[in-house]
Each structure stands twice: as C-alpha cells, then as structure tokens.
GROMACS .gro file of C-alpha atoms in nm:
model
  104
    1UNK     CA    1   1.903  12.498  14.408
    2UNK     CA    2   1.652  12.351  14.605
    3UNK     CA    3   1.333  12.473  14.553
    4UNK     CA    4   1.417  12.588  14.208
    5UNK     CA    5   1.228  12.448  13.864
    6UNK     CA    6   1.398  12.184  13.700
    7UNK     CA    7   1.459  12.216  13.287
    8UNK     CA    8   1.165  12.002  13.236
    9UNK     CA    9   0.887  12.169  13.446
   10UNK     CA   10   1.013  12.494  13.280
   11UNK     CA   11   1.016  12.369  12.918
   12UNK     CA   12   0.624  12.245  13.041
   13UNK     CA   13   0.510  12.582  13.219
   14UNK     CA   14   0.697  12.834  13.035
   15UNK     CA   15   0.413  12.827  12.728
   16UNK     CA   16   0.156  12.903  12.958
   17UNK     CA   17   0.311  13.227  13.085
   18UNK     CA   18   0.194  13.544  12.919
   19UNK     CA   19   0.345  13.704  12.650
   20UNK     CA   20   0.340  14.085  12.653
   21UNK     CA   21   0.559  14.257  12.337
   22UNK     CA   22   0.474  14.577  12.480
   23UNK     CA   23   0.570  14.815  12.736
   24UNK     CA   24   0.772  14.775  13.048
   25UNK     CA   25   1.002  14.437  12.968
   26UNK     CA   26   0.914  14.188  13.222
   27UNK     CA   27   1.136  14.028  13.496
   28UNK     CA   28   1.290  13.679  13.419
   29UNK     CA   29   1.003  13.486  13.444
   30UNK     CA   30   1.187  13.185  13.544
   31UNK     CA   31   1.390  13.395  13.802
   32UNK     CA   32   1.010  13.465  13.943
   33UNK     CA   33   0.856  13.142  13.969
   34UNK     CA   34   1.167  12.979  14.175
   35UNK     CA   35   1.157  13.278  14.438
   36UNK     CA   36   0.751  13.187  14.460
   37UNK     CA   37   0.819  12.841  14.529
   38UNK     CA   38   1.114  12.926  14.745
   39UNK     CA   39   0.897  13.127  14.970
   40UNK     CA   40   0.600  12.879  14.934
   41UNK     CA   41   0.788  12.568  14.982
   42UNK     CA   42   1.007  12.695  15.275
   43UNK     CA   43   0.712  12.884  15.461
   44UNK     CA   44   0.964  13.197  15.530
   45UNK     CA   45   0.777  13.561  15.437
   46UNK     CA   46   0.835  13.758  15.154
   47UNK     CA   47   1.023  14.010  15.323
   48UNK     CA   48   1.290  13.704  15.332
   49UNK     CA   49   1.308  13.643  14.975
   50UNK     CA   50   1.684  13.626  14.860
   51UNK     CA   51   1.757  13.914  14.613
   52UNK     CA   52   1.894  13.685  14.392
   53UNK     CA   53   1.512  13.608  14.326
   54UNK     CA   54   1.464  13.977  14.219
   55UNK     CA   55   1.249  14.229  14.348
   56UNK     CA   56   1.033  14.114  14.695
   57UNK     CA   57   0.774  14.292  14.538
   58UNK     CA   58   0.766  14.153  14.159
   59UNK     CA   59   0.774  13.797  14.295
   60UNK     CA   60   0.470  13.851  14.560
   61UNK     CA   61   0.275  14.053  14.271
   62UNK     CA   62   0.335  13.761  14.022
   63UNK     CA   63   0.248  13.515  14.280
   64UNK     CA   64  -0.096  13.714  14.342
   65UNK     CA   65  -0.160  13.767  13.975
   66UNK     CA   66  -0.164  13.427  13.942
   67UNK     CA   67  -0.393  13.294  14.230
   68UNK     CA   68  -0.597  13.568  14.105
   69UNK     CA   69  -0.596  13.397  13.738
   70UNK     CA   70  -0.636  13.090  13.866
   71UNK     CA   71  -0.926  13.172  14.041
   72UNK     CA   72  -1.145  13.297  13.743
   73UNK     CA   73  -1.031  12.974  13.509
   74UNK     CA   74  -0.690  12.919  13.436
   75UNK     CA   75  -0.681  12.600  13.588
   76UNK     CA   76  -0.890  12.449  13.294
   77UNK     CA   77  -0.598  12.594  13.056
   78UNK     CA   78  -0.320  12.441  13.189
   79UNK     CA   79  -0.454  12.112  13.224
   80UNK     CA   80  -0.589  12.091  12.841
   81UNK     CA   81  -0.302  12.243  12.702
   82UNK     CA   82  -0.095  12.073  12.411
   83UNK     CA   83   0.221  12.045  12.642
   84UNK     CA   84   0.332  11.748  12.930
   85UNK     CA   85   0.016  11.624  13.088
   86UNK     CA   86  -0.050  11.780  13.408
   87UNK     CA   87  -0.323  11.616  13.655
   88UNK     CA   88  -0.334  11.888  13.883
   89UNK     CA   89  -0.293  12.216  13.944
   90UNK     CA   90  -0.348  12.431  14.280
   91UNK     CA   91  -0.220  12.794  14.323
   92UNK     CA   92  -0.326  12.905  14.686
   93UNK     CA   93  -0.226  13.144  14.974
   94UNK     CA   94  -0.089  12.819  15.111
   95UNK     CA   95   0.119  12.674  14.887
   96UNK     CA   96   0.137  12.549  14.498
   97UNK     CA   97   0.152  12.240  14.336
   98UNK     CA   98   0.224  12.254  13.985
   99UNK     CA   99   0.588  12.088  13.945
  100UNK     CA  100   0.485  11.827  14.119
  101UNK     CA  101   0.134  11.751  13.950
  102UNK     CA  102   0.393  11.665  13.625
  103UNK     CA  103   0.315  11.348  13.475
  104UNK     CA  104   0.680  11.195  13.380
   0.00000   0.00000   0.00000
C-alpha cells in the first residue's frame, strides 16, 4: 500500500518497539505503525483511519505514546542502536520521519 512500511524499515524499527510478555497481548505492531503514517502522511483525521488499520483508538494512543517517548529521550536510542543507521528521527503532532531518515 502506499503509505505502508516496506520489509526493510520494519526489519530496522521493529527492535526498537517494546516488548511486553505480560498482560493484555498487544495489537500488530506493524498493523499500527502503517495506520500512523497513513494518517500522518495523508493529513486525513483519525476518525478516518481505515479499519483495516485496527482500532482508531490503539493507533492514535500508540502514535501519542510515542511522541511522548520521544520527547523524554528516545531519539538518542534509535539513532545509536546496533541496527541500519538512521540520521534522523522526528515524531511530532505534524508528521514523522523515520522511514525516510533510513540510510540505504
């Protein structure tokens, strides 16, 4: 699809995605992050979120769980981290730029 995370940005960001054993079994993560870039990269509103995304909700929670992380530090993980070398990351209200901060 168009907006959707190629096998290669997933292989990079999916190791930088928390890992909880415990409790409630999380939502495809990968399902996630491609209905946050979906809204992000086509400007549309949440409410508009295809449901084949999952939950409206679960995607806009993720999204602000991550801005939130990003925020207090994150941003240093991801770009020392042992996977593909990433040059920058940004995680706003306003968009995000991590696929394309991939260094091929």
């Amino acid at each position: 699809m168009r907006y959707e995370l190629s096998d290669y940005e997933w292989t990079a960001i999916k190791p930088m995605l928390p890992n909880k054993p415990r409790g409630v079994r999380r939502v495809n993560d990968r399902r996630v992050l491609n209905g946050i870039f979906w809204v992000l990269r086509s400007g549309t509103p949440w409410r508009d979120l295809p449901e084949n995304y999952g939950p409206r909700t679960t995607c806009y929670n993720r999204f602000d769980s991550f801005r939130k992380a990003v925020e207090w530090g994150v941003q240093n993980r991801l770009l020392t981290s042992n996977g593909p070398a990433l040059h920058s990351v940004s995680v706003t209200a306003d968009g995000v730029r991590l696929a394309e901060g991939l260094l091929r």
